[in-house]
Short mmCIF file of C-alpha atoms and ligand atoms in Angstrom, two decimals:
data_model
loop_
_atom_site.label_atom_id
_atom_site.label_comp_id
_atom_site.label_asym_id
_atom_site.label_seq_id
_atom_site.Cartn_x
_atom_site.Cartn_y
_atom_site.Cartn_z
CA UNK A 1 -15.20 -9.70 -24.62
CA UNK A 2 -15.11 -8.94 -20.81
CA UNK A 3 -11.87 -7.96 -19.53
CA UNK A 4 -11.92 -11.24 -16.92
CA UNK A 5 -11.38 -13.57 -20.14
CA UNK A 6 -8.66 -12.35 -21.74
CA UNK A 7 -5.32 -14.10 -21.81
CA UNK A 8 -2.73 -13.19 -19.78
CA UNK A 9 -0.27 -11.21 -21.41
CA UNK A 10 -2.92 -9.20 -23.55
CA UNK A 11 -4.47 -7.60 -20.52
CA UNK A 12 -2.19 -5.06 -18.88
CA UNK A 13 -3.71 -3.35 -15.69
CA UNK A 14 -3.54 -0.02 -17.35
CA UNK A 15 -5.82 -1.71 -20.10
CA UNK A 16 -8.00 -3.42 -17.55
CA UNK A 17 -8.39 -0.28 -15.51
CA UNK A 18 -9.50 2.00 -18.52
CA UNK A 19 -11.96 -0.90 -19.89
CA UNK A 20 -13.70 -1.21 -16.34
CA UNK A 21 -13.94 2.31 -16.32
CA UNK A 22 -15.94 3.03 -19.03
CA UNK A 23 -18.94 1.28 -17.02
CA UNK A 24 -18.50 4.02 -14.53
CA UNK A 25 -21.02 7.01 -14.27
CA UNK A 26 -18.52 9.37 -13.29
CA UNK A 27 -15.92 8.23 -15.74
CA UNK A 28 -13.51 11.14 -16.11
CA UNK A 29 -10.64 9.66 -16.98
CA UNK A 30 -9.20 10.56 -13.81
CA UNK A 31 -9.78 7.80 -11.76
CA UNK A 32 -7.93 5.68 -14.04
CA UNK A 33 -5.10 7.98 -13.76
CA UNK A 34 -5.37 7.94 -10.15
CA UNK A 35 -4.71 4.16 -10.10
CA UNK A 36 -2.31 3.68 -12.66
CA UNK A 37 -0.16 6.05 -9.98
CA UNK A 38 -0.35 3.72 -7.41
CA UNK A 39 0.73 0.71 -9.32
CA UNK A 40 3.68 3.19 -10.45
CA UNK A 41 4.33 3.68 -6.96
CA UNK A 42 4.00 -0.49 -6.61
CA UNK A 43 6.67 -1.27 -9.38
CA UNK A 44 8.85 1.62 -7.77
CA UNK A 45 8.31 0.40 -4.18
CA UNK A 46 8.72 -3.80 -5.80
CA UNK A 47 12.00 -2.84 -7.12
CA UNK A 48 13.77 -1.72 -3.85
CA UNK A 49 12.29 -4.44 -1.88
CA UNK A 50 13.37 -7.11 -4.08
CA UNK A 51 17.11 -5.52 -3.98
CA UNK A 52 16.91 -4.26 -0.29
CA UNK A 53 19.19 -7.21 1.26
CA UNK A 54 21.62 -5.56 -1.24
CA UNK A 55 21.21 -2.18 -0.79
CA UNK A 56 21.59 -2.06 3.02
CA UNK A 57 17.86 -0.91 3.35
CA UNK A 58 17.19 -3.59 5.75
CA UNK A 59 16.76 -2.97 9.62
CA UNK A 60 15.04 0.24 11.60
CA UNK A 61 15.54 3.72 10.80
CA UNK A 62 15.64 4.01 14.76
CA UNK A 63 12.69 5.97 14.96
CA UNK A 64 8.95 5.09 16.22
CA UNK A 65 5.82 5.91 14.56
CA UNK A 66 2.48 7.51 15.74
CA UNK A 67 1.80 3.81 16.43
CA UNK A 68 4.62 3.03 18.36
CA UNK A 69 6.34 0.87 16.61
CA UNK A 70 9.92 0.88 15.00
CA UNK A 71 10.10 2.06 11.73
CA UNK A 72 11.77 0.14 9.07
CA UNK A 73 13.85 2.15 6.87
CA UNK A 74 12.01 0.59 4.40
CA UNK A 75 8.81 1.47 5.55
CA UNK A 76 9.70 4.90 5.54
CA UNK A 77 11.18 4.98 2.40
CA UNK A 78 7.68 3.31 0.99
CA UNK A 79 5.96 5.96 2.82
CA UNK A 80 7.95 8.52 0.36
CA UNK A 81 7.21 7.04 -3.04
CA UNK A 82 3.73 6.98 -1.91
CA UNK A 83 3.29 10.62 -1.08
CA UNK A 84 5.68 11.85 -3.64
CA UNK A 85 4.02 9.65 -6.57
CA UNK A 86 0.33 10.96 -5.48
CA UNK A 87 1.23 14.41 -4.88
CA UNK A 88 2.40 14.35 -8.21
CA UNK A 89 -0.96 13.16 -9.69
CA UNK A 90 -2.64 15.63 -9.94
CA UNK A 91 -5.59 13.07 -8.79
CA UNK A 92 -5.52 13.30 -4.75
CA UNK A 93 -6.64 16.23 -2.53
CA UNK A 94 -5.65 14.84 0.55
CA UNK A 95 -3.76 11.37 2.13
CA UNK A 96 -3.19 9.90 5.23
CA UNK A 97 -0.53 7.04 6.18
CA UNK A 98 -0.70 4.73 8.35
CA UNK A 99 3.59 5.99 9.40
CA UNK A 100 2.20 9.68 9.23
CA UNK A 101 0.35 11.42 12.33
CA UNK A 102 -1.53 13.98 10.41
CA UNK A 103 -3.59 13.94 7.05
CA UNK A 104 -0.84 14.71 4.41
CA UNK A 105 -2.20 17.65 1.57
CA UNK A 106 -0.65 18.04 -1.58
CA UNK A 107 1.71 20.66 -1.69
CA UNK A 108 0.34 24.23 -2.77
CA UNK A 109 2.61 24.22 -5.77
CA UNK A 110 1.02 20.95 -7.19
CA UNK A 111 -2.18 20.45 -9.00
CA UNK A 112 -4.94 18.61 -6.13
CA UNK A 113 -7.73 16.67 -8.04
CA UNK A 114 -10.77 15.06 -6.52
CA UNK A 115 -9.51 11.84 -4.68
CA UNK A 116 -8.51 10.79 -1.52
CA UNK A 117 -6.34 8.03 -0.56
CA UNK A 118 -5.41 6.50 2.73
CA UNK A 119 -2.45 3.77 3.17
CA UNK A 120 -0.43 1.64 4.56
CA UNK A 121 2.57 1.68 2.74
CA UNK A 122 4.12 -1.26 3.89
CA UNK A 123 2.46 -3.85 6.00
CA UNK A 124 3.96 -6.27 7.29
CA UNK A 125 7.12 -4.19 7.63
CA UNK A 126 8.43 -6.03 10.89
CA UNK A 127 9.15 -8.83 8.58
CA UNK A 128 10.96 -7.42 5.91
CA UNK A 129 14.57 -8.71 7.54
CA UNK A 130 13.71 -12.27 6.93
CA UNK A 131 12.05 -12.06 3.43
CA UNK A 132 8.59 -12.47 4.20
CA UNK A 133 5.70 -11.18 1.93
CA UNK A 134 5.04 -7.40 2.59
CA UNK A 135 2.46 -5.38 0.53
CA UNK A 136 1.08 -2.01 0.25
CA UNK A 137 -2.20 -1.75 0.70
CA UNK A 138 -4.83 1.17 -0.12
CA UNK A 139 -8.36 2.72 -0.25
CA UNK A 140 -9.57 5.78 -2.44
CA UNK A 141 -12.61 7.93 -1.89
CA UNK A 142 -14.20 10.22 -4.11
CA UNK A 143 -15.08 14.43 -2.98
CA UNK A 144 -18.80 15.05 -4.30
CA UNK A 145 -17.41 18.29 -4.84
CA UNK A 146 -13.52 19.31 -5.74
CA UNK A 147 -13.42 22.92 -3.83
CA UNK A 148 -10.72 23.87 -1.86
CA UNK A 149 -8.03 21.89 -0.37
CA UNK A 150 -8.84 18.15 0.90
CA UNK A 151 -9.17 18.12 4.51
CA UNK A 152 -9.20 14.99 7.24
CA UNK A 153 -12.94 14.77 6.68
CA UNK A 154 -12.18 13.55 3.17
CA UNK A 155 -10.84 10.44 4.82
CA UNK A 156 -12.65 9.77 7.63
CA UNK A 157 -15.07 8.29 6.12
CA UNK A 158 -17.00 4.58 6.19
CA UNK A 159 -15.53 2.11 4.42
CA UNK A 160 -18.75 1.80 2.47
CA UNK A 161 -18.01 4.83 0.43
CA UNK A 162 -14.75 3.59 -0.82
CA UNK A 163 -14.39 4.00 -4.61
CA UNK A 164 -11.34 1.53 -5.18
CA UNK A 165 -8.95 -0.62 -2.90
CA UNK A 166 -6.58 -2.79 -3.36
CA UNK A 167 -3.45 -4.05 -2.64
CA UNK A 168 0.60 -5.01 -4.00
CA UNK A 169 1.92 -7.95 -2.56
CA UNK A 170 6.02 -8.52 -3.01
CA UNK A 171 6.29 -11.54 -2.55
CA UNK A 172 8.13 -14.63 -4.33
CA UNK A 173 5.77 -12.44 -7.79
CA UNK A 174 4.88 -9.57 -6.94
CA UNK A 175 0.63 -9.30 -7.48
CA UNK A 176 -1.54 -6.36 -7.65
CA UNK A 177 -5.04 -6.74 -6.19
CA UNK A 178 -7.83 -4.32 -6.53
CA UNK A 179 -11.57 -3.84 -6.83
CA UNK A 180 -13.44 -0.98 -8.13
CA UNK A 181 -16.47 -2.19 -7.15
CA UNK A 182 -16.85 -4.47 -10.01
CA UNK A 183 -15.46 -7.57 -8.30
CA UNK A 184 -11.90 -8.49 -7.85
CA UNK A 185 -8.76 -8.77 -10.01
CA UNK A 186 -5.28 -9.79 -9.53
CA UNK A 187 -2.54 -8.87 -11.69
CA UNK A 188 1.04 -10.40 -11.82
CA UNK A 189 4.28 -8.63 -12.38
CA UNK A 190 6.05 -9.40 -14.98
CA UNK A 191 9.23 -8.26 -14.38
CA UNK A 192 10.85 -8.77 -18.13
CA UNK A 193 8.41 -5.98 -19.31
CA UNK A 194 7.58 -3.84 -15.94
CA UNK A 195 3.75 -4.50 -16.38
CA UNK A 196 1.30 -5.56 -14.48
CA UNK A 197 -0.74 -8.29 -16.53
CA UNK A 198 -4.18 -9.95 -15.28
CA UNK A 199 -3.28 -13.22 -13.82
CA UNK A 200 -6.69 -13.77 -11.49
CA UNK A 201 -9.70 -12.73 -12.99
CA UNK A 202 -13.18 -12.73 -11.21
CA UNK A 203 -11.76 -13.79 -7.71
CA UNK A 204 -13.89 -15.41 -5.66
CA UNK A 205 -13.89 -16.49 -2.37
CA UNK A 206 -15.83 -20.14 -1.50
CA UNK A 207 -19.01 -19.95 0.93
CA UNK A 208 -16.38 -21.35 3.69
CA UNK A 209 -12.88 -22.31 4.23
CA UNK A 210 -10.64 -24.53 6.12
CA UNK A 211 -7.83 -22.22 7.40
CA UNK A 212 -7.60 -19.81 10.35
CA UNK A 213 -5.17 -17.31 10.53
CA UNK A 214 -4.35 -15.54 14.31
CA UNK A 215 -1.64 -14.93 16.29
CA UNK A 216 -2.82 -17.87 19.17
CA UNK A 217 0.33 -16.17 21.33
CA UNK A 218 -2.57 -13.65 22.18
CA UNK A 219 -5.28 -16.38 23.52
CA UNK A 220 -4.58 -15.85 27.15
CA UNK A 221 -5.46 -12.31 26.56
CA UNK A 222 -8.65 -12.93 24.33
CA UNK A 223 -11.96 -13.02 25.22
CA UNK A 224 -13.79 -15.69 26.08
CA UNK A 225 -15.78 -15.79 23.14
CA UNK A 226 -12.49 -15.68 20.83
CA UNK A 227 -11.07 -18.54 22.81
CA UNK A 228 -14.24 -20.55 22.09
CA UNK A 229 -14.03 -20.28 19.01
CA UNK A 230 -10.88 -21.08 17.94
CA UNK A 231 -11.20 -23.89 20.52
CA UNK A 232 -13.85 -25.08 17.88
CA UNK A 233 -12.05 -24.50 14.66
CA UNK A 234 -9.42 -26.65 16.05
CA UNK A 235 -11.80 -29.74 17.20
CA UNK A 236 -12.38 -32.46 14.83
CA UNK A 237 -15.23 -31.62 12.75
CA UNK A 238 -17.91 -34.49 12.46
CA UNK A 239 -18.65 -34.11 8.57
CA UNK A 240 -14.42 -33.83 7.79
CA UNK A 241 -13.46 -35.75 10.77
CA UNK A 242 -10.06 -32.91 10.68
CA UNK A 243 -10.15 -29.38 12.14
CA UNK A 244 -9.18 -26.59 9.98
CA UNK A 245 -5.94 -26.11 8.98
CA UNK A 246 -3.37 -23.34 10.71
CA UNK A 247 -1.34 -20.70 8.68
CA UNK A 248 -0.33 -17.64 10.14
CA UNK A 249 2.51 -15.40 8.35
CA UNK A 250 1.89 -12.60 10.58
CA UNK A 251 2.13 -9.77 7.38
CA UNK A 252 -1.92 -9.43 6.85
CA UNK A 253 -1.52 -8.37 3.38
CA UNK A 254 0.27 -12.03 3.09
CA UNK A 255 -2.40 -14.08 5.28
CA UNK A 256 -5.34 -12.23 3.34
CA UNK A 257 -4.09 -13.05 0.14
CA UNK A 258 -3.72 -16.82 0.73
CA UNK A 259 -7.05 -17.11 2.82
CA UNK A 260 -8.21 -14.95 -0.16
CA UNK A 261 -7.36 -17.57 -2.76
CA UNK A 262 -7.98 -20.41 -0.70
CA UNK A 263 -10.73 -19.58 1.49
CA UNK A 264 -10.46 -18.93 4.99
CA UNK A 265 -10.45 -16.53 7.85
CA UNK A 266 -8.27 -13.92 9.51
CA UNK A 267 -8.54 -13.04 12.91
CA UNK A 268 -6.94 -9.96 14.90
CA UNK A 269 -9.72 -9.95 17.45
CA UNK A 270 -10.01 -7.33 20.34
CA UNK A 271 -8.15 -8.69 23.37
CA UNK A 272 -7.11 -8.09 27.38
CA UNK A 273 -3.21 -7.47 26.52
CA UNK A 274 -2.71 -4.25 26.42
CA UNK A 275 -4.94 -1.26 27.84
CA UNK A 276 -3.94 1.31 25.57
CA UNK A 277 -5.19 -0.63 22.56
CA UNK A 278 -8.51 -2.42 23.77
CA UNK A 279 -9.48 -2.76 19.86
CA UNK A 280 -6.82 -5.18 18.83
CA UNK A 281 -4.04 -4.22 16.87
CA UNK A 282 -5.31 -3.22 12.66
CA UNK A 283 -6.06 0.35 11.60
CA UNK A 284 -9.17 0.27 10.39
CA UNK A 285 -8.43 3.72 7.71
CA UNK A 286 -5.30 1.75 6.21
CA UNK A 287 -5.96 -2.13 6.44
CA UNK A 288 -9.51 -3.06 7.45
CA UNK A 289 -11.64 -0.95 5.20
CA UNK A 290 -9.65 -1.58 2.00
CA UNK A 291 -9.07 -5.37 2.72
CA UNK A 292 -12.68 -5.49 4.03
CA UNK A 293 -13.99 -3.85 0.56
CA UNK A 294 -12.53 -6.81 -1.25
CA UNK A 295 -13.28 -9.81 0.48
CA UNK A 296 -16.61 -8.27 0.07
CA UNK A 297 -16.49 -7.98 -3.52
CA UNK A 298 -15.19 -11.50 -3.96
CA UNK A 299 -18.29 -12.63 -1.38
CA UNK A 300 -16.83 -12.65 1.49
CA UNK A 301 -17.56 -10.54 4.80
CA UNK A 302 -15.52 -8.62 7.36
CA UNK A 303 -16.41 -7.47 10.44
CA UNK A 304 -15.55 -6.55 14.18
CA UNK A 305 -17.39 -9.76 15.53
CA UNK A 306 -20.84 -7.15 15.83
CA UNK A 307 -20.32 -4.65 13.31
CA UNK A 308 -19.83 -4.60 9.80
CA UNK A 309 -16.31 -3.08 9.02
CA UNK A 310 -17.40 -1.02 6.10
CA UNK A 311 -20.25 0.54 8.15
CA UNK A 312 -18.09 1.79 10.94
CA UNK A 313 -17.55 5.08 10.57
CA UNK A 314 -14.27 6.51 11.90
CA UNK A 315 -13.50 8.63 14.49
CA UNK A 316 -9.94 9.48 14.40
CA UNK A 317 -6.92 8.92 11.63
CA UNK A 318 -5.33 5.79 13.85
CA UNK A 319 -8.12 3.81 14.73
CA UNK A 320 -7.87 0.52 15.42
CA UNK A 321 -10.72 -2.20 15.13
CA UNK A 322 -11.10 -5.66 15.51
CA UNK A 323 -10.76 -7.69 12.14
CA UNK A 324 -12.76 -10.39 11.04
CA UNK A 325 -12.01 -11.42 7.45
CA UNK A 326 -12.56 -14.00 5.36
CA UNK A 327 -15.23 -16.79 3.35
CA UNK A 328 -18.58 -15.38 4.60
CA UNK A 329 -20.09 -18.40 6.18
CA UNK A 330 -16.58 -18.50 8.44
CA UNK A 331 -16.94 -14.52 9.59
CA UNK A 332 -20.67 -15.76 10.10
CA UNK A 333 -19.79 -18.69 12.67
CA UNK A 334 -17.03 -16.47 14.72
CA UNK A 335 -20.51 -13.68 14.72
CA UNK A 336 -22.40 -16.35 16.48
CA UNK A 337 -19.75 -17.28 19.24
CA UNK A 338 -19.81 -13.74 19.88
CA UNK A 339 -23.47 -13.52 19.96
CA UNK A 340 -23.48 -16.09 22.49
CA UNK A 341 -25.74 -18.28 19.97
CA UNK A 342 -22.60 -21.01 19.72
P1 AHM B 401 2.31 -3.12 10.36
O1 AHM B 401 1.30 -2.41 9.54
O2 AHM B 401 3.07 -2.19 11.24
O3 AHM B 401 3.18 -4.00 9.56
O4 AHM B 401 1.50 -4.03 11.45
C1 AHM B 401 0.46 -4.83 11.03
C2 AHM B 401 0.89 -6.27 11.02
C3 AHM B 401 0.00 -7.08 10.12
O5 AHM B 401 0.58 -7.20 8.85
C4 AHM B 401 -0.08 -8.40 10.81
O6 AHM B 401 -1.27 -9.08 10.54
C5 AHM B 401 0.02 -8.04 12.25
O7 AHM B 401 0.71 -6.79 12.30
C6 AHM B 401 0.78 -9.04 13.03
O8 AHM B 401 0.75 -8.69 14.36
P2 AHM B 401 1.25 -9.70 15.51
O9 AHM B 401 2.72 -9.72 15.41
O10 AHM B 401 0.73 -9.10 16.78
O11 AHM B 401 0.63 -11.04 15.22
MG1 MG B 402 -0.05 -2.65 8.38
#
């Protein structure tokens, strides 16, 4: 039987993992490992956000960080689990964070496998105060070779050579996401037993969807071609005589999830607002490539507008692109008004 049509509480993630492994060439063994370490670091990271308004881990730790932007003590505390559960894998040779400047190696005194993983530990962080959906979000790649220590080249690679990605969402359940390649799966906490059991099998996006998602306090700073289209998505259409629908929850991992399930498209498009970040506002390391891997895989597309995210290949750690994400046929009309064609 495929793992997709089990029931519910017979299929664990650990189970699912190890079943859609086997159909792996390079099935060590390891990979498995590798994930069932992040979803530790999910349960770990689920239980202090679903206390935190108890535990006085709400608010800023006062700091900024190579972004700019106010770090939640939260987020930093995310940030930990993360690099102390992987270091502790013995599956990763090198990370990098989307709160860390530098490429983070395992420490000389641990064993370094074959894997590299980049993250964002906690997106959507700005909202955590008010009890909006936050998630961490990552992307593994594979070393062809395991010599020596993992350097930034291990992650600075296109999103097209991503071996897994996926997600956690906290939110009012708290939902693991990932692909391997294989299509998507979602997985629901249960929180009586700690596991993570297979809730969504087989996701799949429709052709097209009804619902944009974008920040419109940005459309005096868009481009033209931005403006136009949202312009249109918000017209009457002749065939549905309504335009689409707006939801915005400004925590990506949040809005892709929904438009995920739903059908839809995200925006962050590149705008005028600020010079010093031309591309818009996403990293394209810790939340494009990985979110842009699954859409994929449940047939949808992502993209700058011109590009295809998961062919981009990165220059730097930080770097930001403009993210397109959604039902295929939607990413495909916003392509045209940037084309010019619409
Ligand atoms: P973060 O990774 O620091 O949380 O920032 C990314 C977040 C996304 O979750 C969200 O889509 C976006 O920032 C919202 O930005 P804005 O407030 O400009 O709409
Ligand atoms: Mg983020």
């Amino acid at each position: 039987m495929s793992p997709a049509r089990m029931t519910l509480s017979s299929m664990t993630l650990t189970r699912h993992i190890m079943e859609t492994q086997k159909h792996f060439p390079f099935a060590t063994g390891e990979f498995s490992d590798l994930l069932n370490h992040i979803a530790l670091a999910g349960k770990i990271i689920n239980r202090e956000v679903n206390k935190a308004g108890l535990t006085q881990f709400l608010g800023l730790t006062g700091e900024s960080n190579v972004q700019g932007e106010d770090v939640q003590m939260l987020d930093d505390w995310a940030n930990n689990v993360m690099i102390r559960v992987l270091s502790r894998s013995q599956r990763v040779c090198i990370m990098a964070s989307e709160e860390v400047a530098d490429v983070i190696p395992v420490p000389d005194d641990l064993i370094s496998g074959r894997y590299s993983v980049c993250f964002d530990p906690l997106d959507g962080s700005s909202n955590i105060d008010a009890n909006v959906s936050i998630g961490t979000i990552f992307s593994v790649y594979r070393r062809d070779d395991d010599d020596g220590p993992g350097t930034e080249a291990d992650v600075l690679r296109p999103g097209t050579e991503q071996v897994a990605a996926g997600y956690i969402l906290y939110g009012s359940s708290s939902i693991f996401v990932y692909t391997a390649g294989g299509g998507v799966n979602g997985f629901t906490l249960d929180p009586s037993v700690g596991e993570f059991l297979l809730s969504h099998p087989d996701i799949q996006m429709p052709e097209q969807g009804r619902i944009y998602s974008v920040n419109e306090q940005n459309y005096h700073y868009w481009y033209d071609h931005t403006r136009r289209y949202v312009d249109w998505v918000k017209s009457i259409d002749k065939e549905t005589k309504r335009p689409y629908s707006s939801r915005y929850i400004g925590s990506l991992v949040s809005d892709f999830h929904r438009n995920l399930l739903y059908g839809g498209i995200f925006l962050y498009p590149e705008d005028k607002k600020d010079p010093k970040r031309p591309h818009g506002k996403l990293r394209l390391l810790y939340e494009a490539n990985p979110l842009a891997f699954i859409a994929e895989q449940a047939g949808g597309a992502a993209s700058t507008g011109t590009e295809r995210i998961m062919e981009i290949d990165p220059e730097y750690l930080h770097q930001r692109v403009p993210l397109i994400i959604g039902c295929a046929k939607n990413v495909a009309d916003y392509e045209e008004f940037v084309a010019g064609t619409r």
